[in-house]
Short mmCIF file of C-alpha atoms in Angstrom, two decimals:
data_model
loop_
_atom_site.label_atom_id
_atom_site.label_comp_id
_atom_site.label_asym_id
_atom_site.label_seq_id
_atom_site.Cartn_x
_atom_site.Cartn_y
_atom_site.Cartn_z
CA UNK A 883 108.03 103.95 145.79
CA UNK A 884 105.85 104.55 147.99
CA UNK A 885 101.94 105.93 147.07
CA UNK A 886 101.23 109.25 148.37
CA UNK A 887 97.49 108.64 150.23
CA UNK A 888 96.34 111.95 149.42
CA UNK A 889 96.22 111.91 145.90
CA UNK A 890 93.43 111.07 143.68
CA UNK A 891 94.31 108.16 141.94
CA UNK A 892 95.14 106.46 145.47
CA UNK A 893 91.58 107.07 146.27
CA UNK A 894 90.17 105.68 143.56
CA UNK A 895 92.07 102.94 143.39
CA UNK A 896 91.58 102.17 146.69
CA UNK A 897 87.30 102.51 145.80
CA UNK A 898 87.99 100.26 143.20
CA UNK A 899 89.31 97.64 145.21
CA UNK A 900 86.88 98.33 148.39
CA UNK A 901 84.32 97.93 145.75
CA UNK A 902 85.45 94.29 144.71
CA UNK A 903 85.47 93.14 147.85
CA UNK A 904 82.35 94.35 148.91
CA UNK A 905 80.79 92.64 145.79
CA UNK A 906 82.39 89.43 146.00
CA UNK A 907 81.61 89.51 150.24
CA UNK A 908 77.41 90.35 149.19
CA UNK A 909 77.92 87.43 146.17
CA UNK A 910 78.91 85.45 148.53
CA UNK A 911 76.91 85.82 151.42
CA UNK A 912 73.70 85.97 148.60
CA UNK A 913 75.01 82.56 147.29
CA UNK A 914 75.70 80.98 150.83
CA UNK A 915 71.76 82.30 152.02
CA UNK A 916 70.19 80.99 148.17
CA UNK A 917 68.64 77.54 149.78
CA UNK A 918 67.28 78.87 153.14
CA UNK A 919 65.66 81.41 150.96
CA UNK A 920 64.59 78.74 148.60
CA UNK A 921 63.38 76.66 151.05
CA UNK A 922 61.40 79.93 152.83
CA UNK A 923 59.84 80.65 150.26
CA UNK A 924 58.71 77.20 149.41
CA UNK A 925 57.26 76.85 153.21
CA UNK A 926 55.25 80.17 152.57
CA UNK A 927 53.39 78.46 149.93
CA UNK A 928 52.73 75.35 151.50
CA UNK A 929 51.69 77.57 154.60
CA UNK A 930 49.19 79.16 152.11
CA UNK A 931 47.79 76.03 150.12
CA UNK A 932 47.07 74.36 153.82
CA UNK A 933 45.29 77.44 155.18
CA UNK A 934 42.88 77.74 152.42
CA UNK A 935 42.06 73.89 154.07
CA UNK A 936 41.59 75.88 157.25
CA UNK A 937 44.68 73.90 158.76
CA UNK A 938 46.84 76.09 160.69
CA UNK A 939 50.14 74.35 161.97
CA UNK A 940 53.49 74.73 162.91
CA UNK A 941 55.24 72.23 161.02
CA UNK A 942 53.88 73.02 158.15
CA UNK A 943 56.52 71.18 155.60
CA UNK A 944 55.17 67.64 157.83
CA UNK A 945 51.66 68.42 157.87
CA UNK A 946 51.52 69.47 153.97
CA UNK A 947 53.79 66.51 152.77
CA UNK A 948 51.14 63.71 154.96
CA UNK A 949 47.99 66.18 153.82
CA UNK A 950 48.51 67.17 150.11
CA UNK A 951 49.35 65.44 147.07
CA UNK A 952 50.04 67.88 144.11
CA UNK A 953 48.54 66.70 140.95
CA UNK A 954 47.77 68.07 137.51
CA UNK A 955 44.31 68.39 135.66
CA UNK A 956 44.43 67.32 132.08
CA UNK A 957 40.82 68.28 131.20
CA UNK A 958 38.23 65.84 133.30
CA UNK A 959 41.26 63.64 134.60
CA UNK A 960 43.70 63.60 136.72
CA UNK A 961 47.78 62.82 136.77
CA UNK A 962 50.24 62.71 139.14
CA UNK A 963 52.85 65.46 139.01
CA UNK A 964 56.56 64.22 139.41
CA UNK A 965 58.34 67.41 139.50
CA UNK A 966 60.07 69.99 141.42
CA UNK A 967 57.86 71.79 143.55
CA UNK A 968 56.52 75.03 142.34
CA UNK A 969 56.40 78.38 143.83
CA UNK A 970 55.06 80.39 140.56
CA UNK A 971 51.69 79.01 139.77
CA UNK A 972 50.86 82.06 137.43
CA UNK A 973 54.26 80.96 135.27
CA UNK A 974 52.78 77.31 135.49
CA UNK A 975 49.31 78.26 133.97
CA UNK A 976 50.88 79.94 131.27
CA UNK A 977 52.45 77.18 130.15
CA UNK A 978 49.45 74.80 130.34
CA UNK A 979 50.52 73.10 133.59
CA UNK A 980 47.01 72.92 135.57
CA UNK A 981 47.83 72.08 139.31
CA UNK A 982 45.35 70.56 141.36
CA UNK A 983 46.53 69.39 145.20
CA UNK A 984 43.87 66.83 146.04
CA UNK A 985 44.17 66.94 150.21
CA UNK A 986 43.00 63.83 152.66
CA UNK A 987 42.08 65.14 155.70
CA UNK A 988 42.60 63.80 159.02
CA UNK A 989 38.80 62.66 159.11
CA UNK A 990 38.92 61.56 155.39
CA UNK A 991 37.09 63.91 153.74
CA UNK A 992 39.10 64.75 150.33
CA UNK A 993 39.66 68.77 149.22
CA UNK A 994 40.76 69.98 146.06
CA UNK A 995 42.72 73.10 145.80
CA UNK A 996 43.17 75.38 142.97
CA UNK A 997 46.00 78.21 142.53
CA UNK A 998 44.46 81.53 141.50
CA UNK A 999 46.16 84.06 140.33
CA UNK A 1000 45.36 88.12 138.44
CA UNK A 1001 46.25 91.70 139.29
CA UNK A 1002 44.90 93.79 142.09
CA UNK A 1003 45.34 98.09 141.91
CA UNK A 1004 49.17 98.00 142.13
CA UNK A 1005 50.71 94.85 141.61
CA UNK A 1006 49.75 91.04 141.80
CA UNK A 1007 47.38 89.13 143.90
CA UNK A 1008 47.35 85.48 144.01
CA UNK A 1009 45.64 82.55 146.28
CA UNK A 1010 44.05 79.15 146.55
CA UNK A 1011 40.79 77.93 146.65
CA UNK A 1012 39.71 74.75 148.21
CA UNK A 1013 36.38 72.98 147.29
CA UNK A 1014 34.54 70.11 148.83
CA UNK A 1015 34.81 66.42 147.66
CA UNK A 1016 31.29 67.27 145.50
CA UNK A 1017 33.55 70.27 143.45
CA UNK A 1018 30.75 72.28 143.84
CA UNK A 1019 30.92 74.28 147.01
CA UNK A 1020 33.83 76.18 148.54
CA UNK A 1021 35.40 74.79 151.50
CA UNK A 1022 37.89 77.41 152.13
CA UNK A 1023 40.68 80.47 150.38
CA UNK A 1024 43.61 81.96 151.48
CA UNK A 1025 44.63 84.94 149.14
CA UNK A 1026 47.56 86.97 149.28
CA UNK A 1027 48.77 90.11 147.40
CA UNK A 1028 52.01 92.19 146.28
CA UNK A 1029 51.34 96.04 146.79
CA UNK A 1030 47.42 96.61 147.65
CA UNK A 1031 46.85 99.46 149.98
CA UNK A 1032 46.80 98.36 153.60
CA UNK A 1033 43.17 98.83 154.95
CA UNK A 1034 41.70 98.66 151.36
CA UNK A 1035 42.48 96.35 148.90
CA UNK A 1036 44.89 94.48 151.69
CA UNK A 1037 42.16 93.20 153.67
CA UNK A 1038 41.41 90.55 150.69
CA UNK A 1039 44.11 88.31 153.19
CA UNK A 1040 41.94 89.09 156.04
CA UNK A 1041 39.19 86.30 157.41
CA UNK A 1042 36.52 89.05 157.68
CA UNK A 1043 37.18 88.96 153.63
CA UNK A 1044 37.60 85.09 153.18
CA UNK A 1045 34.94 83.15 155.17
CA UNK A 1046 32.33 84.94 152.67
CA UNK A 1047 33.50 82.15 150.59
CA UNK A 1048 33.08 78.99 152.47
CA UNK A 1049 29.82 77.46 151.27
CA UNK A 1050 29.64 79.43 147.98
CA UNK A 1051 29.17 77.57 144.90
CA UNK A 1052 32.04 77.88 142.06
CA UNK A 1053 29.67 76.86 139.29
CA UNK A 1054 26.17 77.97 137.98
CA UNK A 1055 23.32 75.74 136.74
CA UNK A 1056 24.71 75.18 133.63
CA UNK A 1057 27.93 74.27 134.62
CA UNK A 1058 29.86 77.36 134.18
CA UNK A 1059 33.09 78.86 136.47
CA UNK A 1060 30.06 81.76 138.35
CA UNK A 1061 32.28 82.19 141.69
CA UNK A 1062 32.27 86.08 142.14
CA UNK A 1063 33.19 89.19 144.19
CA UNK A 1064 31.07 91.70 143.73
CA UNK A 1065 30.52 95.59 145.22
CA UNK A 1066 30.38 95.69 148.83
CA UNK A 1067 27.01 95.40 150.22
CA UNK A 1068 25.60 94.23 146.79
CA UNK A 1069 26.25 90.34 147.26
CA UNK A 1070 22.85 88.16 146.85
CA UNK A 1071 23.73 84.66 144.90
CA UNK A 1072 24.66 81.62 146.21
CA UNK A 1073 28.08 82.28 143.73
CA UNK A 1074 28.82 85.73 145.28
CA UNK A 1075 31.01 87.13 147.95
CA UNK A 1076 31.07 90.84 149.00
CA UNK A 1077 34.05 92.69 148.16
CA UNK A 1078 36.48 95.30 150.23
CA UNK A 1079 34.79 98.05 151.00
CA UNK A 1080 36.23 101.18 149.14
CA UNK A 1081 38.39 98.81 147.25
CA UNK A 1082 36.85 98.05 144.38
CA UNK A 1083 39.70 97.43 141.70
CA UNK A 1084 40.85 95.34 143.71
CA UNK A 1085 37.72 93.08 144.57
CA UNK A 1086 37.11 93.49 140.68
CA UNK A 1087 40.72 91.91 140.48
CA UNK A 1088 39.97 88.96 142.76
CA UNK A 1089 36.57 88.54 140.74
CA UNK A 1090 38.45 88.36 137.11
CA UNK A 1091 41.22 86.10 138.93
CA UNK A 1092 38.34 83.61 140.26
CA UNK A 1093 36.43 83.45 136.87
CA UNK A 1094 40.14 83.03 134.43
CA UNK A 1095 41.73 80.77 136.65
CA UNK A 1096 39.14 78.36 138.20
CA UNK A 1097 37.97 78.54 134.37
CA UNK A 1098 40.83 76.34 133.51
CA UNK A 1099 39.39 73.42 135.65
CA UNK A 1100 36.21 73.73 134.12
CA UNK A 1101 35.95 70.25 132.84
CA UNK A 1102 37.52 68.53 136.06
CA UNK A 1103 35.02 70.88 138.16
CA UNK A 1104 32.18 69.14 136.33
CA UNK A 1105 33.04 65.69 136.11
CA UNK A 1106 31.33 64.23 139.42
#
């Protein structure tokens, strides 16, 4: 018997099964595409740990793996981490996993780098902060962000934003996290940055991010 084309229950049958195969095609091509994206996504994050160590490079999988050793802080101490590598650091912190990646240089000088992570005006913002051998002053950040306006709040990945930082002290005299953004223009201490420029949820967002997560390595911060 043959199906008459025109009718309605040809057509939707015939959705139906254009609909299967379309799904199974896009599960499949998803699937097939899962590790590059993996992977990607993986490089993006080295990419960002090694820039806040002002090391920009092409191969950045080879330079990270010879540069950075990821460890965790468990208060003053230090332990090597054994695990997969992460790509969430916020997820990590909530479950009491406090990553430090202790860098060697290529003149020898050792860096420690910190993940940061809090919420900007419309979404997340999230970075790294690199201190000197002392863990007293800055040595360099590389932040990043989700949905902050572009021109505003989206110049926090910008260097006219980040090289404020280099130099900066992340504690005070009495050994507490004092690493700051405050109002554009109104920037004084030896702990303070300027923030954005009409942006100022989001600099207050990068300020509450420094101060809760670099608070977390307050004990390994102050053990010279």
């Amino acid at each position: 018997m043959k199906m008459n084309t025109n009718s309605n229950v040809y057509t939707i049958v015939y959705a139906a099964v254009m609909v299967v195969i379309v799904a199974f095609l896009l599960a499949f091509v998803s699937s097939s595409l899962k590790d590059m994206q993996d992977n990607n996504v993986k490089k993006d994050v080295k990419k960002q740990i090694l820039s806040s160590l002002n090391i920009e490079t092409a191969d950045v999988d080879a330079t990270y793996d010879k540069v950075v050793k990821d460890m965790l802080a468990n208060g003053a101490e230090l332990a090597e981490y054994t695990g997969e590598f992460n790509t969430a650091y916020n997820q990590e912190i909530k479950a009491g996993n406090f990553h430090v990646f202790v860098a060697t240089l290529e003149n020898g000088e050792t860096k420690y780098v910190f993940p940061v992570y809090g919420a900007g005006l419309w979404g997340p913002i999230w970075g790294y902060v690199s201190v000197n051998d002392d863990k007293t002053t800055v040595y360099g950040v590389s932040f990043n962000h989700e949905s902050e306006t572009a021109g505003l709040g989206g110049e926090i990945v910008k260097p006219i934003f980040k090289d404020q930082f280099a130099g900066k002290k992340v504690l005070n005299g009495t050994g507490e996290v004092a690493l700051t953004v405050k109002k554009n223009g109104n920037a004084q201490g030896e702990n303070e940055c300027d923030g954005v420029a009409g942006a100022t949820l989001t600099s207050n967002g990068v300020a509450k991010m420094l101060l809760e997560s670099l608070g977390n390595y307050k004990e390994f911060l102050n053990n010279k």
